[in-house]
PDB file of C-alpha atoms in Angstrom:
ATOM      1  CA  MET A   5       0.000   0.000   0.000  1.00 63.00           C
ATOM      2  CA  ASN A   6       2.717   2.459  -1.056  1.00 71.00           C
ATOM      3  CA  GLY A   7       4.400   2.576   2.317  1.00 85.00           C
ATOM      4  CA  LYS A   8       1.353   3.577   4.359  1.00 96.00           C
ATOM      5  CA  THR A   9       1.687   2.972   8.085  1.00 98.00           C
ATOM      6  CA  ILE A  10      -0.909   0.803   9.794  1.00 98.00           C
ATOM      7  CA  LEU A  11      -1.281   0.450  13.549  1.00 99.00           C
ATOM      8  CA  VAL A  12      -2.516  -2.970  14.656  1.00 98.00           C
ATOM      9  CA  ALA A  13      -3.662  -2.743  18.268  1.00 98.00           C
ATOM     10  CA  GLY A  14      -3.480  -6.253  19.692  1.00 97.00           C
ATOM     11  CA  GLY A  15      -1.189  -7.459  16.926  1.00 96.00           C
ATOM     12  CA  SER A  16       0.476 -10.087  19.129  1.00 94.00           C
ATOM     13  CA  GLY A  17      -2.781 -11.963  19.576  1.00 93.00           C
ATOM     14  CA  PHE A  18      -4.624 -14.808  17.888  1.00 92.00           C
ATOM     15  CA  ILE A  19      -5.671 -12.900  14.754  1.00 96.00           C
ATOM     16  CA  GLY A  20      -2.901 -10.311  14.754  1.00 96.00           C
ATOM     17  CA  GLN A  21      -0.070 -12.815  14.344  1.00 95.00           C
ATOM     18  CA  LEU A  22      -1.595 -13.862  11.016  1.00 96.00           C
ATOM     19  CA  LEU A  23      -2.854 -10.454   9.888  1.00 97.00           C
ATOM     20  CA  CYS A  24       0.409  -8.524  10.350  1.00 97.00           C
ATOM     21  CA  PRO A  25       2.425 -10.605   7.829  1.00 96.00           C
ATOM     22  CA  LYS A  26      -0.322 -10.150   5.227  1.00 97.00           C
ATOM     23  CA  LEU A  27      -0.190  -6.386   5.705  1.00 97.00           C
ATOM     24  CA  ILE A  28       3.606  -6.323   5.406  1.00 96.00           C
ATOM     25  CA  GLN A  29       3.454  -8.370   2.218  1.00 95.00           C
ATOM     26  CA  ALA A  30       0.935  -5.857   0.838  1.00 96.00           C
ATOM     27  CA  GLY A  31       3.410  -3.005   1.387  1.00 96.00           C
ATOM     28  CA  PHE A  32       2.266  -1.573   4.719  1.00 97.00           C
ATOM     29  CA  LYS A  33       4.637  -0.439   7.428  1.00 97.00           C
ATOM     30  CA  VAL A  34       3.163  -2.215  10.456  1.00 97.00           C
ATOM     31  CA  ILE A  35       3.215  -1.048  14.067  1.00 98.00           C
ATOM     32  CA  ASN A  36       2.016  -3.580  16.620  1.00 97.00           C
ATOM     33  CA  ALA A  37       0.667  -1.929  19.783  1.00 97.00           C
ATOM     34  CA  ASP A  38       0.205  -4.582  22.432  1.00 96.00           C
ATOM     35  CA  LEU A  39       1.030  -5.464  26.026  1.00 95.00           C
ATOM     36  CA  VAL A  40       2.414  -8.828  24.892  1.00 92.00           C
ATOM     37  CA  ASP A  41       5.809  -8.849  23.180  1.00 88.00           C
ATOM     38  CA  CYS A  42       5.860  -9.389  19.434  1.00 80.00           C
ATOM     39  CA  LYS A  43       8.036 -12.156  17.955  1.00 78.00           C
ATOM     40  CA  GLN A  44       7.897 -10.782  14.405  1.00 78.00           C
ATOM     41  CA  THR A  45      11.123  -8.995  13.520  1.00 78.00           C
ATOM     42  CA  ASP A  46       9.694  -7.066  10.556  1.00 88.00           C
ATOM     43  CA  VAL A  47       7.024  -5.397  12.703  1.00 93.00           C
ATOM     44  CA  LYS A  48       7.672  -2.332  14.845  1.00 95.00           C
ATOM     45  CA  PHE A  49       6.530  -3.264  18.352  1.00 95.00           C
ATOM     46  CA  GLN A  50       5.266  -0.720  20.867  1.00 96.00           C
ATOM     47  CA  LYS A  51       4.239  -1.844  24.336  1.00 96.00           C
ATOM     48  CA  ILE A  52       0.979   0.055  24.668  1.00 96.00           C
ATOM     49  CA  ASP A  53      -2.108  -0.082  26.868  1.00 98.00           C
ATOM     50  CA  ILE A  54      -4.880   1.477  24.783  1.00 98.00           C
ATOM     51  CA  THR A  55      -6.701   2.597  27.933  1.00 98.00           C
ATOM     52  CA  LYS A  56      -3.786   4.984  28.688  1.00 98.00           C
ATOM     53  CA  LYS A  57      -4.206   8.354  26.969  1.00 97.00           C
ATOM     54  CA  ARG A  58      -0.591   9.423  27.432  1.00 97.00           C
ATOM     55  CA  GLN A  59       0.791   6.261  25.839  1.00 98.00           C
ATOM     56  CA  LEU A  60      -1.475   6.715  22.822  1.00 98.00           C
ATOM     57  CA  GLU A  61      -0.527  10.392  22.531  1.00 98.00           C
ATOM     58  CA  ILE A  62       3.177   9.514  22.358  1.00 98.00           C
ATOM     59  CA  LEU A  63       2.522   6.739  19.847  1.00 97.00           C
ATOM     60  CA  PHE A  64       0.551   8.909  17.430  1.00 98.00           C
ATOM     61  CA  THR A  65       2.954  11.842  17.834  1.00 97.00           C
ATOM     62  CA  ASN A  66       6.047   9.777  17.013  1.00 96.00           C
ATOM     63  CA  ASP A  67       4.613   7.972  13.982  1.00 95.00           C
ATOM     64  CA  LYS A  68       2.467   9.201  11.114  1.00 96.00           C
ATOM     65  CA  ILE A  69      -0.255   6.555  11.180  1.00 98.00           C
ATOM     66  CA  ASN A  70      -2.609   6.203   8.205  1.00 98.00           C
ATOM     67  CA  TYR A  71      -4.703   3.161   9.152  1.00 98.00           C
ATOM     68  CA  VAL A  72      -5.710   1.657  12.505  1.00 99.00           C
ATOM     69  CA  VAL A  73      -6.916  -1.896  13.171  1.00 99.00           C
ATOM     70  CA  ASN A  74      -8.216  -2.625  16.667  1.00 99.00           C
ATOM     71  CA  LEU A  75      -8.094  -6.271  17.736  1.00 98.00           C
ATOM     72  CA  VAL A  76      -7.896  -5.517  21.470  1.00 98.00           C
ATOM     73  CA  SER A  77     -10.865  -6.953  23.339  1.00 96.00           C
ATOM     74  CA  LEU A  78     -11.901  -8.828  26.426  1.00 92.00           C
ATOM     75  CA  LEU A  79     -13.741 -11.764  24.882  1.00 89.00           C
ATOM     76  CA  HIS A  80     -17.235 -13.082  25.519  1.00 89.00           C
ATOM     77  CA  SER A  81     -16.727 -15.557  28.366  1.00 87.00           C
ATOM     78  CA  ALA A  82     -14.175 -13.335  30.100  1.00 90.00           C
ATOM     79  CA  SER A  83     -16.527 -10.349  29.811  1.00 92.00           C
ATOM     80  CA  ARG A  84     -19.237 -12.252  31.662  1.00 90.00           C
ATOM     81  CA  LEU A  85     -16.774 -13.053  34.444  1.00 91.00           C
ATOM     82  CA  ASP A  86     -15.438  -9.487  34.706  1.00 95.00           C
ATOM     83  CA  PRO A  87     -17.887  -6.921  33.268  1.00 95.00           C
ATOM     84  CA  ILE A  88     -15.928  -3.990  34.730  1.00 97.00           C
ATOM     85  CA  LYS A  89     -12.757  -5.010  32.915  1.00 96.00           C
ATOM     86  CA  ALA A  90     -14.811  -5.576  29.755  1.00 95.00           C
ATOM     87  CA  THR A  91     -16.110  -2.018  29.969  1.00 97.00           C
ATOM     88  CA  ILE A  92     -12.648  -0.558  30.583  1.00 97.00           C
ATOM     89  CA  THR A  93     -11.010  -2.495  27.748  1.00 97.00           C
ATOM     90  CA  ASN A  94     -13.729  -2.728  25.121  1.00 98.00           C
ATOM     91  CA  ILE A  95     -15.328   0.695  25.556  1.00 98.00           C
ATOM     92  CA  ILE A  96     -12.902   3.066  27.296  1.00 98.00           C
ATOM     93  CA  GLY A  97      -9.785   1.708  25.588  1.00 98.00           C
ATOM     94  CA  THR A  98     -11.349   1.624  22.128  1.00 98.00           C
ATOM     95  CA  THR A  99     -12.909   5.068  22.589  1.00 98.00           C
ATOM     96  CA  ARG A 100      -9.502   6.539  23.429  1.00 98.00           C
ATOM     97  CA  LEU A 101      -7.955   4.818  20.438  1.00 99.00           C
ATOM     98  CA  LEU A 102     -10.710   6.184  18.193  1.00 98.00           C
ATOM     99  CA  GLU A 103     -10.251   9.681  19.607  1.00 98.00           C
ATOM    100  CA  LYS A 104      -6.505   9.755  18.953  1.00 98.00           C
ATOM    101  CA  SER A 105      -7.022   8.238  15.533  1.00 98.00           C
ATOM    102  CA  TYR A 106      -9.309  10.932  14.165  1.00 97.00           C
ATOM    103  CA  LYS A 107      -7.435  13.758  15.910  1.00 97.00           C
ATOM    104  CA  PHE A 108      -4.238  12.672  14.169  1.00 98.00           C
ATOM    105  CA  GLY A 109      -5.942  12.390  10.786  1.00 97.00           C
ATOM    106  CA  ILE A 110      -6.126   8.661  10.102  1.00 97.00           C
ATOM    107  CA  GLU A 111      -7.780   7.501   6.886  1.00 97.00           C
ATOM    108  CA  LEU A 112      -9.333   4.235   8.082  1.00 97.00           C
ATOM    109  CA  PHE A 113     -10.267   2.600  11.385  1.00 98.00           C
ATOM    110  CA  MET A 114     -11.085  -1.118  11.370  1.00 98.00           C
ATOM    111  CA  GLN A 115     -12.798  -2.493  14.486  1.00 98.00           C
ATOM    112  CA  ALA A 116     -12.957  -6.216  15.231  1.00 98.00           C
ATOM    113  CA  SER A 117     -16.561  -6.432  16.393  1.00 98.00           C
ATOM    114  CA  SER A 118     -18.763  -9.460  17.013  1.00 98.00           C
ATOM    115  CA  THR A 119     -22.076 -10.893  15.918  1.00 97.00           C
ATOM    116  CA  CYS A 120     -22.919 -10.709  19.647  1.00 97.00           C
ATOM    117  CA  ALA A 121     -23.677  -7.036  18.990  1.00 98.00           C
ATOM    118  CA  LEU A 122     -26.929  -8.303  17.440  1.00 98.00           C
ATOM    119  CA  GLY A 123     -28.086 -10.387  20.380  1.00 97.00           C
ATOM    120  CA  GLU A 124     -29.953 -13.689  20.149  1.00 96.00           C
ATOM    121  CA  GLN A 125     -31.880 -13.221  16.912  1.00 95.00           C
ATOM    122  CA  GLY A 126     -32.277 -14.913  13.547  1.00 94.00           C
ATOM    123  CA  SER A 127     -33.441 -18.272  12.213  1.00 93.00           C
ATOM    124  CA  PRO A 128     -32.549 -20.587   9.313  1.00 92.00           C
ATOM    125  CA  GLN A 129     -35.385 -19.016   7.332  1.00 94.00           C
ATOM    126  CA  LYS A 130     -34.473 -15.442   8.280  1.00 95.00           C
ATOM    127  CA  PRO A 131     -30.817 -14.975   9.245  1.00 97.00           C
ATOM    128  CA  VAL A 132     -29.773 -11.624  10.659  1.00 97.00           C
ATOM    129  CA  THR A 133     -28.199  -9.118   8.276  1.00 98.00           C
ATOM    130  CA  GLU A 134     -26.174  -5.939   8.706  1.00 97.00           C
ATOM    131  CA  ASP A 135     -29.486  -4.045   8.604  1.00 96.00           C
ATOM    132  CA  THR A 136     -31.097  -6.045  11.429  1.00 97.00           C
ATOM    133  CA  LEU A 137     -31.776  -3.908  14.500  1.00 97.00           C
ATOM    134  CA  ALA A 138     -29.057  -4.744  17.036  1.00 97.00           C
ATOM    135  CA  LEU A 139     -30.431  -6.020  20.352  1.00 97.00           C
ATOM    136  CA  PRO A 140     -27.439  -7.160  22.454  1.00 97.00           C
ATOM    137  CA  VAL A 141     -28.312  -9.243  25.507  1.00 97.00           C
ATOM    138  CA  ASP A 142     -25.121  -9.093  27.578  1.00 96.00           C
ATOM    139  CA  ILE A 143     -22.176  -6.860  28.489  1.00 96.00           C
ATOM    140  CA  TYR A 144     -19.926  -8.149  25.728  1.00 97.00           C
ATOM    141  CA  GLY A 145     -22.509  -7.528  23.022  1.00 97.00           C
ATOM    142  CA  GLU A 146     -23.285  -4.091  24.463  1.00 98.00           C
ATOM    143  CA  THR A 147     -19.610  -3.069  24.370  1.00 98.00           C
ATOM    144  CA  LYS A 148     -19.296  -4.138  20.754  1.00 98.00           C
ATOM    145  CA  ARG A 149     -22.479  -2.412  19.662  1.00 98.00           C
ATOM    146  CA  TYR A 150     -21.550   0.828  21.424  1.00 98.00           C
ATOM    147  CA  ILE A 151     -18.240   1.041  19.562  1.00 98.00           C
ATOM    148  CA  GLU A 152     -19.981   0.311  16.261  1.00 98.00           C
ATOM    149  CA  LYS A 153     -22.288   3.271  16.832  1.00 98.00           C
ATOM    150  CA  LEU A 154     -19.546   5.567  18.124  1.00 98.00           C
ATOM    151  CA  GLY A 155     -17.203   4.754  15.250  1.00 98.00           C
ATOM    152  CA  SER A 156     -19.928   5.333  12.676  1.00 97.00           C
ATOM    153  CA  VAL A 157     -20.807   8.732  14.156  1.00 97.00           C
ATOM    154  CA  LEU A 158     -17.181   9.868  14.483  1.00 98.00           C
ATOM    155  CA  SER A 159     -16.304   8.802  10.943  1.00 96.00           C
ATOM    156  CA  ASP A 160     -19.131  10.907   9.546  1.00 95.00           C
ATOM    157  CA  MET A 161     -18.112  13.873  11.715  1.00 97.00           C
ATOM    158  CA  HIS A 162     -14.374  13.714  11.026  1.00 97.00           C
ATOM    159  CA  ASP A 163     -14.171  12.302   7.496  1.00 94.00           C
ATOM    160  CA  PHE A 164     -12.457   8.946   7.912  1.00 96.00           C
ATOM    161  CA  THR A 165     -13.557   5.431   6.993  1.00 96.00           C
ATOM    162  CA  PHE A 166     -14.862   3.282   9.848  1.00 97.00           C
ATOM    163  CA  ILE A 167     -15.475  -0.436   9.380  1.00 98.00           C
ATOM    164  CA  ALA A 168     -16.778  -2.834  12.018  1.00 98.00           C
ATOM    165  CA  ALA A 169     -16.230  -6.480  11.096  1.00 98.00           C
ATOM    166  CA  ARG A 170     -18.660  -8.674  13.015  1.00 98.00           C
ATOM    167  CA  LEU A 171     -16.808 -11.904  13.691  1.00 98.00           C
ATOM    168  CA  PRO A 172     -18.166 -15.349  14.651  1.00 96.00           C
ATOM    169  CA  LEU A 173     -16.507 -17.701  17.151  1.00 95.00           C
ATOM    170  CA  ILE A 174     -12.900 -18.191  16.041  1.00 96.00           C
ATOM    171  CA  VAL A 175     -10.931 -21.442  16.214  1.00 97.00           C
ATOM    172  CA  GLY A 176      -7.333 -22.323  15.442  1.00 96.00           C
ATOM    173  CA  ALA A 177      -4.002 -23.539  16.746  1.00 94.00           C
ATOM    174  CA  GLY A 178      -2.491 -21.530  19.568  1.00 90.00           C
ATOM    175  CA  GLN A 179      -2.318 -20.950  23.291  1.00 86.00           C
ATOM    176  CA  PRO A 180      -5.587 -22.183  24.856  1.00 84.00           C
ATOM    177  CA  THR A 181      -7.666 -19.555  26.606  1.00 79.00           C
ATOM    178  CA  ARG A 182      -8.809 -20.086  30.163  1.00 77.00           C
ATOM    179  CA  THR A 183     -12.518 -19.912  29.354  1.00 75.00           C
ATOM    180  CA  SER A 184     -12.764 -21.813  26.033  1.00 84.00           C
ATOM    181  CA  ALA A 185      -9.655 -23.949  25.578  1.00 91.00           C
ATOM    182  CA  TRP A 186     -11.393 -26.293  23.122  1.00 95.00           C
ATOM    183  CA  ARG A 187     -11.179 -23.660  20.364  1.00 95.00           C
ATOM    184  CA  MET A 188      -7.408 -24.183  20.218  1.00 96.00           C
ATOM    185  CA  GLU A 189      -7.206 -27.775  21.451  1.00 96.00           C
ATOM    186  CA  ILE A 190      -9.135 -29.153  18.479  1.00 97.00           C
ATOM    187  CA  PHE A 191      -6.062 -28.170  16.445  1.00 97.00           C
ATOM    188  CA  ASN A 192      -3.286 -28.541  19.020  1.00 96.00           C
ATOM    189  CA  LYS A 193      -4.190 -32.141  19.892  1.00 96.00           C
ATOM    190  CA  LEU A 194      -4.866 -33.502  16.404  1.00 96.00           C
ATOM    191  CA  CYS A 195      -1.771 -35.727  16.416  1.00 94.00           C
ATOM    192  CA  LYS A 196      -0.896 -36.183  20.062  1.00 92.00           C
ATOM    193  CA  GLY A 197      -4.439 -37.073  21.152  1.00 94.00           C
ATOM    194  CA  GLY A 198      -6.023 -36.542  24.539  1.00 95.00           C
ATOM    195  CA  LYS A 199      -9.244 -35.271  26.019  1.00 95.00           C
ATOM    196  CA  ILE A 200     -11.134 -32.213  24.855  1.00 96.00           C
ATOM    197  CA  ARG A 201     -14.141 -30.879  26.701  1.00 94.00           C
ATOM    198  CA  PHE A 202     -16.841 -28.983  24.819  1.00 92.00           C
ATOM    199  CA  GLY A 203     -19.087 -27.012  27.108  1.00 90.00           C
ATOM    200  CA  PHE A 204     -21.961 -26.974  24.614  1.00 95.00           C
ATOM    201  CA  HIS A 205     -24.747 -29.537  24.343  1.00 96.00           C
ATOM    202  CA  GLU A 206     -24.404 -31.828  21.333  1.00 96.00           C
ATOM    203  CA  ASP A 207     -27.647 -30.493  19.825  1.00 97.00           C
ATOM    204  CA  GLU A 208     -26.472 -26.867  19.876  1.00 96.00           C
ATOM    205  CA  ILE A 209     -25.341 -25.080  16.719  1.00 96.00           C
ATOM    206  CA  ILE A 210     -22.261 -22.853  16.867  1.00 95.00           C
ATOM    207  CA  PRO A 211     -21.029 -20.400  14.198  1.00 96.00           C
ATOM    208  CA  LEU A 212     -17.307 -21.003  13.600  1.00 97.00           C
ATOM    209  CA  ALA A 213     -14.506 -19.679  11.407  1.00 98.00           C
ATOM    210  CA  PRO A 214     -10.814 -20.689  11.356  1.00 98.00           C
ATOM    211  CA  VAL A 215      -8.481 -17.888  12.433  1.00 97.00           C
ATOM    212  CA  GLU A 216      -6.588 -18.061   9.116  1.00 97.00           C
ATOM    213  CA  ASP A 217      -9.788 -17.230   7.245  1.00 98.00           C
ATOM    214  CA  VAL A 218     -10.724 -14.453   9.668  1.00 98.00           C
ATOM    215  CA  ALA A 219      -7.319 -12.814   9.165  1.00 98.00           C
ATOM    216  CA  GLU A 220      -7.814 -12.997   5.403  1.00 97.00           C
ATOM    217  CA  HIS A 221     -11.317 -11.527   5.638  1.00 98.00           C
ATOM    218  CA  LEU A 222     -10.065  -8.588   7.711  1.00 98.00           C
ATOM    219  CA  PHE A 223      -7.187  -8.047   5.300  1.00 98.00           C
ATOM    220  CA  LYS A 224      -9.620  -7.831   2.381  1.00 96.00           C
ATOM    221  CA  LEU A 225     -11.811  -5.330   4.235  1.00 96.00           C
ATOM    222  CA  ILE A 226      -8.777  -3.171   5.020  1.00 96.00           C
ATOM    223  CA  THR A 227      -7.387  -3.112   1.497  1.00 95.00           C
ATOM    224  CA  VAL A 228     -10.521  -2.887  -0.678  1.00 92.00           C
ATOM    225  CA  GLU A 229     -11.648   0.629  -1.529  1.00 85.00           C
ATOM    226  CA  ASN A 230     -15.156   2.099  -1.630  1.00 82.00           C
ATOM    227  CA  LEU A 231     -16.891  -0.250   0.784  1.00 86.00           C
ATOM    228  CA  LYS A 232     -20.638   0.216   1.103  1.00 82.00           C
ATOM    229  CA  GLY A 233     -21.438   0.885   4.744  1.00 86.00           C
ATOM    230  CA  HIS A 234     -19.789   0.693   8.148  1.00 94.00           C
ATOM    231  CA  ILE A 235     -20.655  -2.881   9.163  1.00 97.00           C
ATOM    232  CA  TYR A 236     -19.811  -6.218   7.570  1.00 98.00           C
ATOM    233  CA  HIS A 237     -20.548  -9.770   8.697  1.00 98.00           C
ATOM    234  CA  THR A 238     -17.632 -12.088   7.957  1.00 98.00           C
ATOM    235  CA  PRO A 239     -18.072 -15.637   6.555  1.00 97.00           C
ATOM    236  CA  TYR A 240     -18.524 -18.616   8.859  1.00 97.00           C
ATOM    237  CA  GLU A 241     -19.915 -22.164   9.052  1.00 97.00           C
ATOM    238  CA  ALA A 242     -22.784 -23.217  11.323  1.00 95.00           C
ATOM    239  CA  TRP A 243     -21.824 -26.500  13.004  1.00 97.00           C
ATOM    240  CA  LEU A 244     -24.035 -28.873  14.941  1.00 97.00           C
ATOM    241  CA  VAL A 245     -21.865 -29.753  17.947  1.00 97.00           C
ATOM    242  CA  ARG A 246     -22.485 -33.474  17.485  1.00 97.00           C
ATOM    243  CA  ASN A 247     -21.261 -33.329  13.888  1.00 98.00           C
ATOM    244  CA  LEU A 248     -18.309 -31.150  14.822  1.00 98.00           C
ATOM    245  CA  ILE A 249     -17.133 -33.630  17.450  1.00 97.00           C
ATOM    246  CA  GLN A 250     -17.496 -36.530  15.015  1.00 97.00           C
ATOM    247  CA  THR A 251     -15.531 -34.682  12.319  1.00 98.00           C
ATOM    248  CA  ILE A 252     -12.670 -33.789  14.658  1.00 97.00           C
ATOM    249  CA  GLU A 253     -12.455 -37.335  16.019  1.00 96.00           C
ATOM    250  CA  GLU A 254     -12.333 -38.745  12.482  1.00 96.00           C
ATOM    251  CA  ILE A 255      -9.484 -36.423  11.489  1.00 97.00           C
ATOM    252  CA  GLY A 256      -7.526 -36.545  14.749  1.00 96.00           C
ATOM    253  CA  GLU A 257      -5.734 -39.420  16.441  1.00 94.00           C
ATOM    254  CA  ASN A 258      -6.696 -40.837  19.842  1.00 94.00           C
ATOM    255  CA  LEU A 259      -8.991 -37.940  20.664  1.00 95.00           C
ATOM    256  CA  VAL A 260     -11.752 -38.231  23.235  1.00 94.00           C
ATOM    257  CA  ILE A 261     -14.171 -35.318  22.929  1.00 96.00           C
ATOM    258  CA  THR A 262     -17.108 -34.839  25.259  1.00 95.00           C
ATOM    259  CA  SER A 263     -19.974 -32.382  25.011  1.00 95.00           C
ATOM    260  CA  GLY A 264     -21.582 -30.511  27.882  1.00 93.00           C
ATOM    261  CA  ASP A 265     -24.978 -29.066  28.636  1.00 95.00           C
ATOM    262  CA  LYS A 266     -24.499 -25.376  27.825  1.00 93.00           C
ATOM    263  CA  LYS A 267     -26.609 -23.503  25.310  1.00 93.00           C
ATOM    264  CA  VAL A 268     -25.151 -21.042  22.827  1.00 92.00           C
ATOM    265  CA  LYS A 269     -25.885 -17.631  24.307  1.00 92.00           C
ATOM    266  CA  GLY A 270     -25.199 -13.994  23.587  1.00 94.00           C
ATOM    267  CA  GLY A 271     -25.252 -13.960  19.807  1.00 95.00           C
ATOM    268  CA  PRO A 272     -27.097 -15.210  16.728  1.00 95.00           C
ATOM    269  CA  VAL A 273     -26.472 -18.628  15.200  1.00 93.00           C
ATOM    270  CA  TYR A 274     -27.833 -17.773  11.762  1.00 95.00           C
ATOM    271  CA  VAL A 275     -26.062 -14.773  10.249  1.00 97.00           C
ATOM    272  CA  SER A 276     -26.165 -13.642   6.633  1.00 97.00           C
ATOM    273  CA  TRP A 277     -22.829 -12.620   5.111  1.00 96.00           C
ATOM    274  CA  ASP A 278     -24.215 -12.049   1.614  1.00 96.00           C
ATOM    275  CA  LYS A 279     -23.038  -8.429   1.703  1.00 96.00           C
ATOM    276  CA  ILE A 280     -19.341  -9.258   2.031  1.00 96.00           C
ATOM    277  CA  LYS A 281     -19.731 -12.076  -0.494  1.00 95.00           C
ATOM    278  CA  CYS A 282     -21.249  -9.651  -2.983  1.00 93.00           C
ATOM    279  CA  ASP A 283     -18.866  -6.730  -2.355  1.00 93.00           C
ATOM    280  CA  LEU A 284     -15.613  -8.669  -1.906  1.00 93.00           C
ATOM    281  CA  GLY A 285     -16.313 -12.088  -3.405  1.00 92.00           C
ATOM    282  CA  LEU A 286     -15.484 -13.963  -0.197  1.00 93.00           C
ATOM    283  CA  GLN A 287     -16.494 -17.605   0.179  1.00 91.00           C
ATOM    284  CA  LYS A 288     -17.465 -19.865   3.083  1.00 93.00           C
ATOM    285  CA  PRO A 289     -14.458 -21.140   5.072  1.00 95.00           C
ATOM    286  CA  SER A 290     -13.907 -24.880   5.519  1.00 96.00           C
ATOM    287  CA  LEU A 291     -13.038 -25.851   9.077  1.00 98.00           C
ATOM    288  CA  LYS A 292     -12.742 -29.508   8.058  1.00 97.00           C
ATOM    289  CA  GLN A 293     -10.116 -28.684   5.447  1.00 98.00           C
ATOM    290  CA  ARG A 294      -8.239 -26.450   7.884  1.00 97.00           C
ATOM    291  CA  LEU A 295      -8.104 -29.322  10.380  1.00 98.00           C
ATOM    292  CA  ILE A 296      -6.815 -31.725   7.727  1.00 97.00           C
ATOM    293  CA  ASP A 297      -4.204 -29.223   6.554  1.00 97.00           C
ATOM    294  CA  TYR A 298      -3.000 -28.558  10.088  1.00 96.00           C
ATOM    295  CA  LYS A 299      -2.739 -32.259  10.874  1.00 96.00           C
ATOM    296  CA  ASN A 300      -0.601 -32.741   7.753  1.00 95.00           C
ATOM    297  CA  TYR A 301       1.541 -29.795   8.841  1.00 94.00           C
ATOM    298  CA  LEU A 302       2.099 -31.390  12.253  1.00 93.00           C
ATOM    299  CA  ILE A 303       2.954 -34.758  10.702  1.00 91.00           C
ATOM    300  CA  ASN A 304       5.433 -33.134   8.319  1.00 89.00           C
ATOM    301  CA  LYS A 305       6.947 -31.079  11.132  1.00 81.00           C
ATOM    302  CA  ASN A 306       7.405 -34.148  13.328  1.00 72.00           C
ATOM    303  CA  PHE A 307       8.864 -36.121  10.411  1.00 54.00           C
ATOM    304  CA  LYS A 308      11.457 -33.434   9.710  1.00 54.00           C
ATOM    305  CA  GLY A 309      12.258 -33.247  13.408  1.00 54.00           C
ATOM    306  CA  GLU A 310      12.947 -36.984  13.503  1.00 48.00           C
ATOM    307  CA  ILE A 311      15.258 -36.744  10.481  1.00 40.00           C
ATOM    308  CA  HIS A 312      17.270 -33.818  11.849  1.00 41.00           C
ATOM    309  CA  GLY A 313      17.205 -35.237  15.362  1.00 44.00           C
TER     310      GLY A 313
END
């Protein structure tokens, strides 16, 4: 992108580690603002807490930033456990980042939002769309919806592009989270086996997308010009938990996966992403293929390790 500088807040995280290399390859100069150290040598790392005004002031003063991507968030389960921290991080921190962004003349602000901003709506016959009235039912959804509204208003007032990408539940290899470890373990344990505990009842349906696909979807939204509107739903697959468990067990080795009794709460199961498909040509991700590909990667990695060992 002709040497434009993009700030990725939360770039050391699950999505950021995959998004930053894509941005570099596209010609961006990338600054990763995070509290967790960055392992990528071709990214400028700044240890920043987005809730701290002074730290943001120094950051924006020292670097001419053109684009901002905000991936910083206290996630759904953690927000239920600590609603105060969710408010501080998701609303106060993001508001301060938005404020500095428009005051320093950024061109685009991309917010990683969530379908939880919509609340528990939709059906197979009538999935929710970007035009559906948002009716969040919990703190996490409220924080996401507030930032969507604030960003939209500020972008119209201060002449910058604001995009909120409503994401589904994200899965992929990585460090397991304390509240939903299964999202990473279904990849991490494909070859070594072991037990995985799903909290959801086997008859529940959960909207999922692999993290690699989410990073690609965000990249496309950042780099495509003349988007139509502030909000986009990103592609996902709706999985019946029973079928998901069966698929993972068939692909993995020596896995024992058990379901629970929880219901899917906080967000819609049936979400239309026709808008992003039409505007950007994006297609449905394949979790099954991602699992197969990652298992082959692990096998190949272990094979090479045995040879060199």
